[in-house]
XYZ file of C-alpha atoms in Angstrom:
765
model
C 0.166 0.226 0.212
C 0.833 3.270 -0.716
C 2.058 5.484 2.167
C 0.551 8.690 0.708
C -2.979 6.022 1.326
C -2.655 5.155 4.675
C -4.168 7.001 7.574
C -2.207 8.935 10.212
C -3.062 8.261 13.781
C -5.422 11.093 14.383
C -7.071 10.407 10.925
C -7.532 7.229 12.345
C -8.646 8.346 15.305
C -11.330 10.619 13.719
C -12.391 7.455 11.463
C -12.723 5.654 14.516
C -15.139 8.071 16.422
C -17.215 9.092 13.624
C -17.841 5.411 12.985
C -18.568 5.017 16.598
C -20.893 7.768 16.716
C -22.758 6.374 13.189
C -22.856 3.237 15.124
C -24.506 4.972 18.446
C -27.235 6.782 15.996
C -28.013 3.504 13.905
C -28.716 1.759 16.928
C -30.886 4.447 18.751
C -32.778 4.427 15.257
C -32.992 0.763 15.055
C -34.531 0.674 18.774
C -37.044 3.363 17.984
C -38.076 1.779 14.695
C -37.823 -1.437 16.426
C -40.859 -0.321 18.829
C -42.832 0.992 16.135
C -42.570 -1.928 14.705
C -43.930 -3.770 17.346
C -46.103 -1.627 18.697
C -48.029 -0.355 15.906
C -51.510 -1.140 16.895
C -50.802 0.807 19.723
C -50.534 3.880 17.549
C -52.655 2.963 15.433
C -55.313 2.756 17.910
C -54.985 5.420 20.719
C -54.465 8.368 17.789
C -57.597 7.726 16.575
C -59.404 8.081 19.541
C -57.432 11.166 20.289
C -58.457 12.926 17.104
C -61.954 11.694 17.682
C -62.118 13.212 21.457
C -60.410 16.561 19.520
C -62.783 16.050 16.991
C -66.503 15.938 19.825
C -65.024 18.526 21.880
C -64.807 20.761 18.213
C -68.209 20.107 18.106
C -69.627 20.463 21.164
C -67.781 23.468 22.794
C -69.334 26.998 22.823
C -67.342 29.213 20.814
C -65.197 32.217 22.297
C -64.454 35.509 21.126
C -61.729 37.922 22.505
C -61.562 41.230 22.273
C -58.489 43.403 22.581
C -57.473 46.539 24.223
C -54.116 48.024 24.563
C -52.435 50.332 26.500
C -49.421 52.562 26.831
C -47.098 53.266 29.622
C -46.069 56.941 29.053
C -44.769 59.317 31.264
C -44.402 62.049 28.761
C -47.785 63.263 29.800
C -46.431 64.613 33.218
C -43.470 66.360 32.004
C -46.116 69.660 31.148
C -46.763 69.829 35.283
C -43.260 69.177 36.491
C -40.533 71.707 36.820
C -37.429 70.060 35.897
C -34.163 71.581 36.805
C -31.335 71.517 34.243
C -29.542 68.774 35.940
C -32.190 66.546 36.016
C -32.029 63.414 33.812
C -34.803 61.550 32.163
C -34.649 57.927 33.336
C -36.448 55.638 31.200
C -39.192 53.212 32.125
C -38.086 49.841 33.570
C -39.338 46.650 32.845
C -40.016 46.224 37.093
C -42.452 49.085 36.164
C -44.027 47.682 33.313
C -44.813 44.074 34.790
C -46.133 46.284 38.355
C -48.672 47.654 35.740
C -49.317 44.458 34.260
C -50.222 42.902 38.089
C -52.231 45.989 38.690
C -54.856 45.330 35.903
C -54.654 41.508 36.816
C -55.751 42.106 40.358
C -59.226 41.431 41.976
C -59.682 44.704 43.167
C -59.784 46.171 39.597
C -61.850 42.917 38.032
C -64.547 43.414 40.892
C -64.599 47.436 39.698
C -65.660 46.398 36.560
C -67.989 43.932 37.802
C -70.190 46.220 40.076
C -69.882 49.096 37.002
C -71.398 46.394 34.502
C -73.916 44.407 36.913
C -72.156 41.309 36.409
C -72.660 39.611 39.573
C -76.387 39.320 37.952
C -75.174 38.313 34.319
C -76.029 34.330 33.954
C -72.072 33.869 32.331
C -70.714 34.908 34.883
C -73.331 33.125 37.887
C -74.397 30.042 37.884
C -72.246 28.836 34.630
C -70.779 26.008 36.232
C -73.259 25.061 38.929
C -76.045 25.120 36.798
C -76.616 21.541 36.807
C -75.858 21.093 40.671
C -78.334 23.036 41.134
C -80.958 21.245 39.124
C -79.859 17.957 40.757
C -80.182 20.056 44.456
C -83.727 20.947 43.215
C -84.820 17.482 43.045
C -84.042 16.605 46.395
C -85.435 19.666 47.999
C -85.785 23.203 47.973
C -82.587 24.800 47.245
C -81.549 28.474 49.078
C -80.840 31.279 47.003
C -77.198 32.560 46.935
C -76.394 35.526 48.645
C -75.119 38.656 47.041
C -71.328 38.454 48.298
C -71.269 34.549 47.177
C -72.825 35.941 43.172
C -70.282 38.693 43.427
C -67.152 35.870 44.219
C -68.362 33.741 41.831
C -68.888 36.501 39.178
C -64.858 37.822 40.112
C -63.894 33.922 40.244
C -65.299 33.799 36.633
C -64.214 37.120 35.214
C -60.602 36.327 36.566
C -60.597 33.033 34.046
C -62.052 34.585 31.078
C -59.669 37.991 31.233
C -56.080 37.935 30.567
C -53.147 40.922 30.393
C -49.614 40.524 28.657
C -47.221 42.757 27.649
C -46.296 43.030 24.034
C -42.738 42.037 23.406
C -40.142 44.487 25.115
C -42.118 47.816 24.730
C -44.600 49.699 27.064
C -47.788 48.237 25.592
C -50.277 45.834 27.358
C -52.622 44.231 25.991
C -55.557 43.486 27.729
C -57.607 40.747 26.494
C -61.167 39.521 27.218
C -62.788 36.388 26.180
C -67.029 35.970 26.130
C -68.949 33.830 24.600
C -70.854 36.601 22.646
C -68.292 39.219 21.073
C -70.173 42.903 21.927
C -69.549 42.012 25.572
C -65.994 40.698 24.939
C -65.109 43.942 23.161
C -67.523 45.745 25.972
C -65.581 44.231 28.805
C -62.302 44.404 27.523
C -62.237 48.661 26.792
C -64.030 48.682 30.615
C -61.249 47.119 32.157
C -58.723 49.436 30.636
C -61.243 52.227 31.752
C -61.120 51.220 35.323
C -57.597 50.559 35.091
C -56.803 54.266 33.978
C -59.460 55.666 36.531
C -58.028 53.429 39.690
C -54.330 54.861 38.197
C -56.397 58.920 38.704
C -57.187 57.554 42.035
C -54.406 56.938 43.234
C -52.446 59.972 42.390
C -55.324 61.936 43.159
C -54.671 60.024 46.825
C -51.597 60.431 47.017
C -51.169 64.245 46.087
C -54.211 65.008 48.726
C -52.516 63.115 51.439
C -49.349 64.633 50.417
C -50.843 67.904 50.596
C -51.920 67.859 53.563
C -49.032 66.833 55.098
C -47.037 69.427 53.574
C -49.222 71.830 54.724
C -48.781 71.020 58.504
C -45.422 71.354 58.481
C -44.806 74.260 56.898
C -47.111 75.376 59.606
C -44.325 73.989 61.868
C -41.398 75.925 59.808
C -42.518 79.438 59.569
C -42.728 79.180 63.151
C -39.622 77.747 63.282
C -38.720 80.573 61.096
C -39.960 83.426 62.955
C -38.588 82.686 66.471
C -35.132 82.137 64.798
C -35.278 85.677 63.171
C -36.262 87.172 66.684
C -33.446 85.360 68.364
C -31.088 87.389 65.852
C -33.334 90.672 66.462
C -32.843 90.344 70.366
C -28.907 89.161 70.174
C -27.889 92.345 68.028
C -30.127 94.595 70.736
C -27.867 93.202 73.388
C -24.815 93.645 71.824
C -25.260 96.758 69.931
C -24.625 95.057 66.486
C -24.916 97.536 63.392
C -26.217 96.871 59.967
C -25.849 99.198 57.768
C -26.929 96.902 54.271
C -25.723 93.990 51.965
C -23.106 93.855 49.853
C -22.970 92.106 46.143
C -26.164 90.357 47.438
C -24.645 89.095 50.532
C -25.886 89.271 54.030
C -26.091 93.105 56.344
C -22.639 94.034 57.052
C -21.137 96.367 60.325
C -20.111 99.975 60.114
C -16.918 98.569 61.262
C -16.473 95.902 58.352
C -17.430 98.808 55.558
C -14.614 101.601 57.075
C -12.322 98.936 57.187
C -13.104 98.029 53.768
C -12.771 101.598 52.813
C -9.447 102.293 54.283
C -7.824 98.888 52.416
C -9.232 100.405 49.616
C -7.582 103.766 49.848
C -4.199 102.394 51.136
C -3.918 100.104 48.497
C -4.660 102.983 46.326
C -2.139 105.023 48.224
C 0.789 102.378 48.081
C 0.336 102.804 44.102
C -0.021 106.118 43.849
C 3.628 105.903 46.098
C 5.082 103.218 43.979
C 4.446 105.698 41.191
C 5.882 108.733 42.502
C 9.211 106.901 43.711
C 9.852 105.217 40.405
C 9.012 108.348 38.271
C 12.044 109.629 40.783
C 14.151 106.939 40.255
C 13.868 107.242 36.091
C 14.814 111.059 36.293
C 17.587 110.483 38.563
C 19.138 107.522 36.647
C 18.855 109.859 33.838
C 20.253 113.156 35.927
C 23.451 110.749 36.581
C 23.779 109.474 33.251
C 23.560 112.832 31.481
C 21.436 110.947 28.436
C 20.324 114.272 26.710
C 17.759 112.338 24.443
C 16.324 110.429 27.699
C 12.906 110.633 27.922
C 10.656 111.200 30.888
C 6.940 111.067 31.002
C 7.149 114.944 31.902
C 9.578 116.217 29.600
C 6.711 114.856 26.994
C 4.672 117.716 28.682
C 7.157 120.310 29.283
C 7.146 123.503 26.500
C 10.551 124.464 27.748
C 12.257 121.164 27.292
C 10.401 120.487 23.414
C 11.735 123.877 22.518
C 15.541 123.404 23.580
C 15.229 119.854 22.063
C 14.172 121.778 18.865
C 17.096 123.936 18.486
C 19.240 121.169 19.361
C 18.532 118.929 16.990
C 18.205 122.144 14.175
C 21.732 122.845 15.505
C 23.088 119.208 15.083
C 21.727 118.537 12.113
C 23.622 122.152 10.744
C 26.841 121.000 12.193
C 26.685 118.063 10.824
C 26.706 119.397 7.279
C 28.902 122.412 7.899
C 31.423 120.068 9.020
C 31.145 117.883 6.292
C 31.421 121.130 3.682
C 33.736 123.393 5.714
C 35.414 121.058 8.179
C 34.820 120.326 11.853
C 37.787 122.979 13.197
C 36.001 125.745 11.159
C 34.916 128.997 13.038
C 30.897 128.390 12.524
C 30.752 124.645 13.439
C 33.164 125.260 16.498
C 30.081 128.368 17.324
C 27.588 125.547 16.587
C 28.899 123.233 19.015
C 28.834 125.859 21.721
C 25.557 126.567 21.115
C 24.759 123.131 21.603
C 26.438 122.696 24.858
C 24.372 125.759 26.264
C 21.158 124.051 25.482
C 21.889 120.827 26.589
C 22.879 122.700 29.989
C 19.399 124.258 29.956
C 18.086 120.921 29.193
C 19.534 119.662 32.471
C 18.843 122.433 34.471
C 15.090 122.083 33.591
C 14.854 118.232 34.690
C 16.744 118.702 37.612
C 13.626 121.159 38.500
C 11.104 118.259 37.326
C 13.380 115.865 39.885
C 12.357 118.216 42.918
C 8.894 117.751 41.890
C 8.804 114.122 41.678
C 10.855 114.053 45.078
C 8.533 116.011 46.630
C 5.362 113.651 45.272
C 7.184 110.727 47.084
C 7.626 112.079 49.783
C 3.535 113.329 50.079
C 2.541 109.510 48.764
C 4.888 108.077 51.937
C 2.994 109.595 54.414
C -0.312 109.595 53.162
C 0.691 105.893 53.246
C 1.653 106.015 56.876
C -1.834 107.864 58.363
C -3.852 105.310 56.459
C -1.524 101.918 57.611
C -2.333 103.600 61.368
C -5.815 104.067 60.726
C -6.425 100.867 60.003
C -4.698 99.116 62.728
C -6.847 100.857 64.724
C -10.009 100.055 62.510
C -8.985 96.321 62.665
C -8.604 96.175 66.884
C -12.084 97.810 67.173
C -13.404 95.279 64.711
C -12.072 92.049 66.329
C -13.847 92.993 69.989
C -16.956 93.333 67.592
C -16.537 90.154 65.927
C -15.697 88.781 69.297
C -19.598 89.600 69.832
C -20.997 88.462 66.696
C -19.740 84.520 66.630
C -23.375 84.103 68.079
C -24.839 86.156 65.973
C -23.861 83.969 62.903
C -24.729 80.526 64.627
C -28.477 82.557 64.919
C -28.380 83.277 61.503
C -27.534 80.538 60.117
C -30.342 78.756 61.810
C -32.754 81.137 60.432
C -31.885 80.857 57.135
C -31.777 77.193 56.818
C -35.683 77.283 58.482
C -36.139 79.930 55.711
C -35.133 77.387 52.860
C -36.768 74.496 54.121
C -39.649 76.680 54.253
C -38.798 77.730 51.069
C -38.779 74.082 49.458
C -41.907 72.636 50.995
C -43.885 75.894 49.554
C -42.708 74.963 46.530
C -43.923 70.932 46.713
C -47.091 72.496 48.190
C -47.350 74.645 45.071
C -46.490 71.417 42.864
C -48.888 69.060 44.559
C -51.616 71.595 44.519
C -51.228 71.828 40.480
C -51.091 68.170 40.106
C -54.266 67.429 42.169
C -55.640 69.782 39.507
C -54.940 68.075 36.361
C -56.171 64.362 36.468
C -53.537 63.302 34.024
C -52.000 59.225 34.675
C -48.912 57.375 32.776
C -51.400 55.371 30.815
C -53.584 55.445 27.971
C -55.413 53.772 25.446
C -53.388 53.733 22.327
C -56.146 50.802 20.592
C -59.590 50.108 21.633
C -61.338 47.169 21.698
C -63.198 46.150 18.500
C -66.165 43.316 18.315
C -64.854 40.200 17.218
C -65.877 38.759 14.209
C -63.821 35.267 14.193
C -63.730 33.064 17.210
C -60.632 33.252 19.479
C -61.654 29.249 20.810
C -62.061 26.252 20.221
C -58.983 26.595 17.333
C -59.816 23.735 14.694
C -56.187 23.491 13.731
C -54.570 23.777 16.984
C -57.404 21.282 18.892
C -56.537 18.849 16.017
C -52.850 19.301 16.201
C -53.470 18.698 19.661
C -55.299 15.618 19.506
C -52.649 14.084 17.266
C -49.905 15.342 19.089
C -51.712 14.307 22.578
C -52.477 10.615 20.607
C -48.523 10.404 19.755
C -47.229 11.062 23.044
C -49.847 8.697 24.723
C -49.028 5.875 21.933
C -45.431 6.244 22.366
C -45.757 6.429 26.746
C -48.102 3.038 25.868
C -45.441 1.756 24.060
C -42.364 2.054 26.174
C -44.257 1.145 29.335
C -45.279 -1.880 27.402
C -41.913 -2.306 26.218
C -40.152 -1.447 29.267
C -42.705 -3.755 31.490
C -42.320 -6.943 29.222
C -40.783 -9.646 31.005
C -40.684 -12.646 27.958
C -38.063 -13.519 25.845
C -38.542 -12.923 21.624
C -35.002 -12.330 20.365
C -31.753 -13.687 20.125
C -30.332 -10.568 21.875
C -32.621 -10.737 24.761
C -31.631 -13.911 25.505
C -27.975 -13.552 24.856
C -27.751 -10.309 26.986
C -29.600 -11.292 30.030
C -29.080 -14.936 30.573
C -25.289 -14.821 29.145
C -25.727 -17.774 27.163
C -26.129 -18.730 23.702
C -29.439 -18.689 21.685
C -29.118 -22.223 20.041
C -32.383 -21.774 17.821
C -35.673 -20.203 17.085
C -37.747 -22.935 16.747
C -41.456 -21.864 14.486
C -44.622 -22.681 15.516
C -46.656 -25.272 13.958
C -50.311 -25.439 13.701
C -52.326 -28.281 14.505
C -52.662 -30.717 11.504
C -56.019 -31.198 10.100
C -55.360 -34.555 9.574
C -52.713 -37.452 10.300
C -49.521 -37.743 8.666
C -49.201 -38.218 5.374
C -46.385 -41.017 6.894
C -47.563 -44.897 6.470
C -48.787 -46.660 9.893
C -46.748 -49.448 10.855
C -48.270 -51.665 13.252
C -46.500 -54.187 15.807
C -45.991 -57.248 13.731
C -44.741 -54.724 10.430
C -42.299 -53.383 12.637
C -41.295 -56.757 14.230
C -40.743 -57.781 10.344
C -39.025 -54.426 9.681
C -36.119 -55.910 12.221
C -37.313 -53.714 14.956
C -35.621 -54.186 18.333
C -38.450 -53.459 20.597
C -42.001 -55.364 20.961
C -43.646 -51.966 20.142
C -43.118 -49.263 17.364
C -43.923 -45.062 17.397
C -47.208 -44.064 16.368
C -48.431 -41.615 13.959
C -52.138 -41.721 14.686
C -53.424 -38.181 15.924
C -52.013 -35.049 14.798
C -50.224 -34.116 18.099
C -48.043 -37.395 17.027
C -47.649 -35.574 14.016
C -46.125 -32.364 15.661
C -43.693 -34.587 17.553
C -41.916 -35.672 14.216
C -42.859 -33.212 12.099
C -38.972 -32.574 11.258
C -39.049 -35.577 9.445
C -42.135 -34.805 7.350
C -41.095 -31.327 6.359
C -36.958 -32.122 6.136
C -36.674 -28.608 4.216
C -38.833 -26.309 6.464
C -37.499 -23.663 8.813
C -38.746 -25.708 11.340
C -36.118 -28.980 10.770
C -33.434 -26.758 10.106
C -33.624 -25.182 13.911
C -33.177 -28.946 15.152
C -30.191 -29.163 12.872
C -28.729 -25.740 14.368
C -28.909 -27.311 17.359
C -27.391 -30.423 16.542
C -23.990 -28.657 15.398
C -24.184 -26.867 18.617
C -24.139 -29.974 20.407
C -21.512 -31.419 18.406
C -19.276 -28.519 18.537
C -19.836 -28.440 22.708
C -19.172 -32.256 22.723
C -16.419 -32.691 20.005
C -13.800 -35.302 21.346
C -16.880 -37.178 22.931
C -17.515 -40.511 21.117
C -21.311 -40.519 22.307
C -22.883 -37.565 24.003
C -25.663 -37.624 26.499
C -28.321 -33.930 26.245
C -30.551 -33.185 28.854
C -33.557 -31.009 27.670
C -35.800 -29.402 29.991
C -37.715 -26.271 30.335
C -38.383 -23.804 33.193
C -42.412 -24.368 33.126
C -44.696 -27.121 31.219
C -46.096 -27.131 28.326
C -43.224 -25.062 26.998
C -42.891 -27.737 24.288
C -39.813 -29.371 25.588
C -41.552 -32.827 24.440
C -41.797 -31.953 21.009
C -38.372 -30.704 21.008
C -36.651 -33.351 22.580
C -38.854 -35.635 19.636
C -37.685 -33.634 16.867
C -34.016 -33.062 17.881
C -33.831 -37.104 18.293
C -35.887 -37.737 15.207
C -33.351 -35.455 13.165
C -30.259 -37.281 14.494
C -31.335 -40.363 13.966
C -32.653 -39.545 10.327
C -29.305 -38.730 9.649
C -28.264 -42.374 10.156
C -26.811 -41.742 13.712
C -28.046 -44.115 16.359
C -30.276 -42.256 18.930
C -32.403 -43.239 22.283
C -34.785 -41.233 23.509
C -35.698 -41.550 27.253
C -38.489 -39.954 28.958
C -37.360 -38.707 32.134
C -40.609 -36.685 32.704
C -41.480 -39.225 35.349
C -44.316 -36.789 36.920
C -45.871 -35.928 33.288
C -44.929 -38.997 31.089
C -46.103 -36.421 27.726
C -43.529 -38.303 25.556
C -44.696 -41.685 26.260
C -48.594 -40.751 25.969
C -48.083 -39.070 22.611
C -44.962 -41.653 21.239
C -45.956 -45.044 22.897
C -50.102 -44.860 24.152
C -49.774 -48.397 24.465
C -46.640 -49.070 26.211
C -46.478 -51.199 29.699
C -43.223 -50.920 30.858
C -40.853 -48.340 31.010
C -37.520 -46.733 32.487
C -38.352 -48.293 35.817
C -39.277 -51.409 35.323
C -35.619 -51.537 33.581
C -34.593 -49.886 36.801
C -36.308 -52.631 38.712
C -34.627 -55.480 36.907
C -38.101 -57.158 35.827
C -37.241 -56.637 32.369
C -34.489 -56.573 29.914
C -33.856 -52.635 28.454
C -33.830 -54.359 25.099
C -37.800 -55.422 25.752
C -39.108 -52.010 27.173
C -37.974 -50.325 23.544
C -39.880 -48.733 21.446
C -38.243 -48.063 17.589
C -39.604 -46.080 14.719
C -39.700 -48.425 12.021
C -38.627 -45.276 9.339
C -35.704 -43.214 11.346
C -34.733 -46.155 13.720
C -34.779 -44.001 16.818
C -34.991 -46.106 20.260
C -37.493 -44.580 22.604
C -37.507 -45.634 25.968
C -41.005 -44.872 28.079
C -41.583 -43.794 31.564
C -44.614 -45.811 32.954
C -44.493 -44.672 36.624
C -47.912 -45.098 38.879
C -49.547 -42.228 39.448
C -49.007 -39.631 42.540
C -45.394 -40.901 42.344
C -43.651 -39.047 44.401
C -40.085 -40.371 44.317
C -39.621 -39.547 40.736
C -36.065 -37.586 41.904
C -34.643 -40.510 43.670
C -34.714 -42.527 40.471
C -33.358 -40.213 38.509
C -30.840 -39.567 41.273
C -30.083 -43.375 41.324
C -27.147 -45.235 40.814
C -29.193 -47.712 38.452
C -29.962 -45.184 36.627
C -26.759 -43.517 36.132
C -25.220 -47.300 35.642
C -28.137 -47.326 32.476
C -26.833 -43.932 30.854
C -23.062 -45.530 31.078
C -24.429 -48.854 29.211
C -26.590 -46.127 26.701
C -23.582 -44.313 25.902
C -21.495 -47.804 24.717
C -24.365 -48.422 22.500
C -25.762 -45.213 21.118
C -24.323 -41.873 19.622
C -26.694 -39.784 20.775
C -28.454 -40.319 24.622
C -31.568 -37.605 25.058
C -33.012 -37.341 27.759
C -36.424 -35.111 28.129
C -36.620 -33.777 31.858
C -39.384 -32.457 33.681
C -39.504 -28.516 34.132
C -37.261 -27.410 36.675
C -39.914 -24.778 38.186
C -42.614 -27.651 40.022
C -40.119 -30.560 40.555
C -36.207 -30.837 41.616
C -36.043 -33.848 39.429
C -33.546 -32.179 36.831
C -31.144 -30.948 39.497
C -31.036 -34.790 40.748
C -30.032 -35.985 37.401
C -27.757 -33.103 35.485
C -24.610 -34.799 36.787
C -25.389 -37.312 34.368
C -25.560 -35.533 30.730
C -23.110 -33.265 29.516
C -24.883 -30.624 28.403
C -28.287 -29.512 28.901
C -30.793 -27.490 26.295
C -33.101 -25.606 28.119
C -36.539 -24.480 26.644
C -38.589 -21.245 26.339
C -41.716 -20.626 25.042
C -41.310 -17.628 22.423
C -42.944 -14.638 24.144
C -44.594 -16.330 26.997
C -42.750 -17.029 29.765
C -41.205 -14.486 32.539
C -37.405 -14.184 32.212
C -37.182 -13.375 35.509
C -38.782 -16.291 36.853
C -36.149 -18.445 34.555
C -33.385 -16.667 36.456
C -34.564 -17.308 39.769
C -35.117 -20.396 38.796
C -31.672 -20.907 37.216
C -30.127 -19.645 40.315
C -31.482 -21.617 42.412
C -30.658 -24.798 40.817
C -26.681 -24.211 39.796
C -26.313 -27.921 38.828
C -28.547 -27.117 35.782
C -26.518 -23.434 35.224
C -23.128 -25.460 34.724
C -24.603 -27.783 31.921
C -26.857 -25.517 30.275
C -25.503 -25.444 26.800
C -28.342 -22.587 25.638
C -31.143 -21.790 25.368
C -34.098 -22.633 22.404
C -36.725 -20.318 21.776
C -40.214 -22.314 20.830
C -42.818 -21.847 19.200
C -42.203 -18.772 17.462
C -44.182 -16.646 15.781
C -42.148 -15.998 12.437
C -44.018 -13.324 11.334
C -44.180 -11.250 14.661
C -40.678 -12.177 15.017
C -40.154 -9.922 12.128
C -41.355 -7.075 14.532
C -38.627 -7.570 16.641
C -35.581 -8.389 14.490
C -35.898 -6.483 10.916
C -33.586 -8.897 9.747
C -35.072 -11.722 10.306
C -37.663 -12.326 7.351
C -39.573 -14.835 6.298
C -39.610 -14.398 2.508
C -35.734 -13.803 2.866
C -34.939 -17.359 3.103
C -37.548 -19.272 1.462
C -35.846 -20.513 -1.450
C -33.816 -22.355 1.025
C -36.569 -23.868 2.833
C -38.036 -25.224 -0.126
C -41.061 -22.897 0.260
């Protein structure tokens, strides 16, 4: 194989997991379809019954009409009356508020108000509808007392609550109020009435709340007004006592004292004086600097306004210009140029003298400003000293004024709230409004034909499924090979089909005793097929190509494989209960082996109920008991089939023989089995059932293997398990189980892969 085609480990793991998942899904689907195949009649019976009940309900139920009214929860109507600050944030209505309104509409008090307004406590639809039949029965036996008004109101209320419903429309603030009634007009009327009652109740609730708030605010305002007046009186008394005089307000603030105003004015004057002194000192310093540096063109503020200096400077500038021109023309040492220079020096001296005069003026102004500052500082210190004494007296006044101000603020707030409450009391506006009134419905709301039929069908399918699952889970019988192998952990050797009782004797020839003797028969008597039951005992010979015969060949293969190394085989056949067909299995199994040319002996080991003897040798007079007693030899007691050569040892036991287990457990019976091993290839013993008696347990050690026959779909598997646990000798020797009397047609519902038509070509059918 090419390396590229090999699966990597991860791919193999994925492939395995996918395969396991597919197998699991296939098993689940197979189980589901298996239940449907087996229990289809439950679905065919229950589902139509439920549909019929649904149709009957549709035909008998009264038509109901539902009207709808829609309400909107909206607070925008209240914003007109509410005074909102700029800092207020509009908060949306949360889900809890909407759900609270839903519960209010669902309340019994609101329903009671509608009942009273519409006089529903006397309406037959709401009162007496459910108890009318009971009332008639009571009237037959005596005169009933009329119901009280309270009882009728309570009954009407309960009926009303059942017919109304309220729901929120999605995630919106819209509420859908619905009401159902047999009268469409009444449904619309009561739906609108319920919505109107809700709005009226909201208005009444707001009115009552505002009225209670207004009364409480009014009482509280009286107390606050008196407290504010008392606080103002305390402030005035304290001022009179401490001679505190207020002269007005500053910048919208509270009242001020005279001393505080004087200090403020002096402080302002001192600030101005200091500014003026600083300016004068600056001018003086500047002009002193100019005089020291002898700067002819230096600018001082007052020089710009001084006419003398301005004129001198202009002359100086003219002379300087002429001096520069003449120096260029005539030379710097010319007499005219020297004269101009002399004039310029005179002008500069004059300017300097004028600046000195200005400097003296600046000095005088600076001294005056400094003196004024000293005077203002002394006055301010004196006022501050006096003000400190006054402020100590004002410490108590501040506390009294603050308390009075607080009372006035609280009073103003309550007055504002009281005014708002009075306004709201005057305007009947709620948070809810009707956005869609109910109209008279034209189509019934219930019963819905499609929904009822769909629910009936679904209910029928569900009940059928539950009944099928319950029936499957409570099924305690065996039907399939998997059930046998999984529950008992043993092999299912074969499924033997059920055969009907033949209507006529077997088609095989009849043999008399003399004919049997002439045909080299060993015993004195022969097997007879003179009845339908006898035909069943040898059906494997009469119809060798049937599924019935093939089942016994399968059993023989299992027995041969289990005892492959033995020359002869001793096989016991038993069952849990009588009438499961173990004797039929024993006879046909022995006939099938004998017909194949083997030496076979069949022993009727059911000493309590020798059904084989009654069928195969009804005229027998001696059997296994007489052989064990030694009254005759084994060959004398045997019966032989003239066609297959099968030897049969009957059981002739006195009635109510209680020592059958002792016979089977005796040494003589064991010696007989050892003797038969030497003479025959197969020794087949038809034992009694294990549930009624213990004969099988007594002789189980003598056989090589046990075949356990179970009647298909009849025997309780828990009973079988209990009996096998109580008989470990049988369990140890048990080769496998045989399902007998199998309904092959019904088996296909339990094992879908097992179909009779599929194997028909092999069975000669």
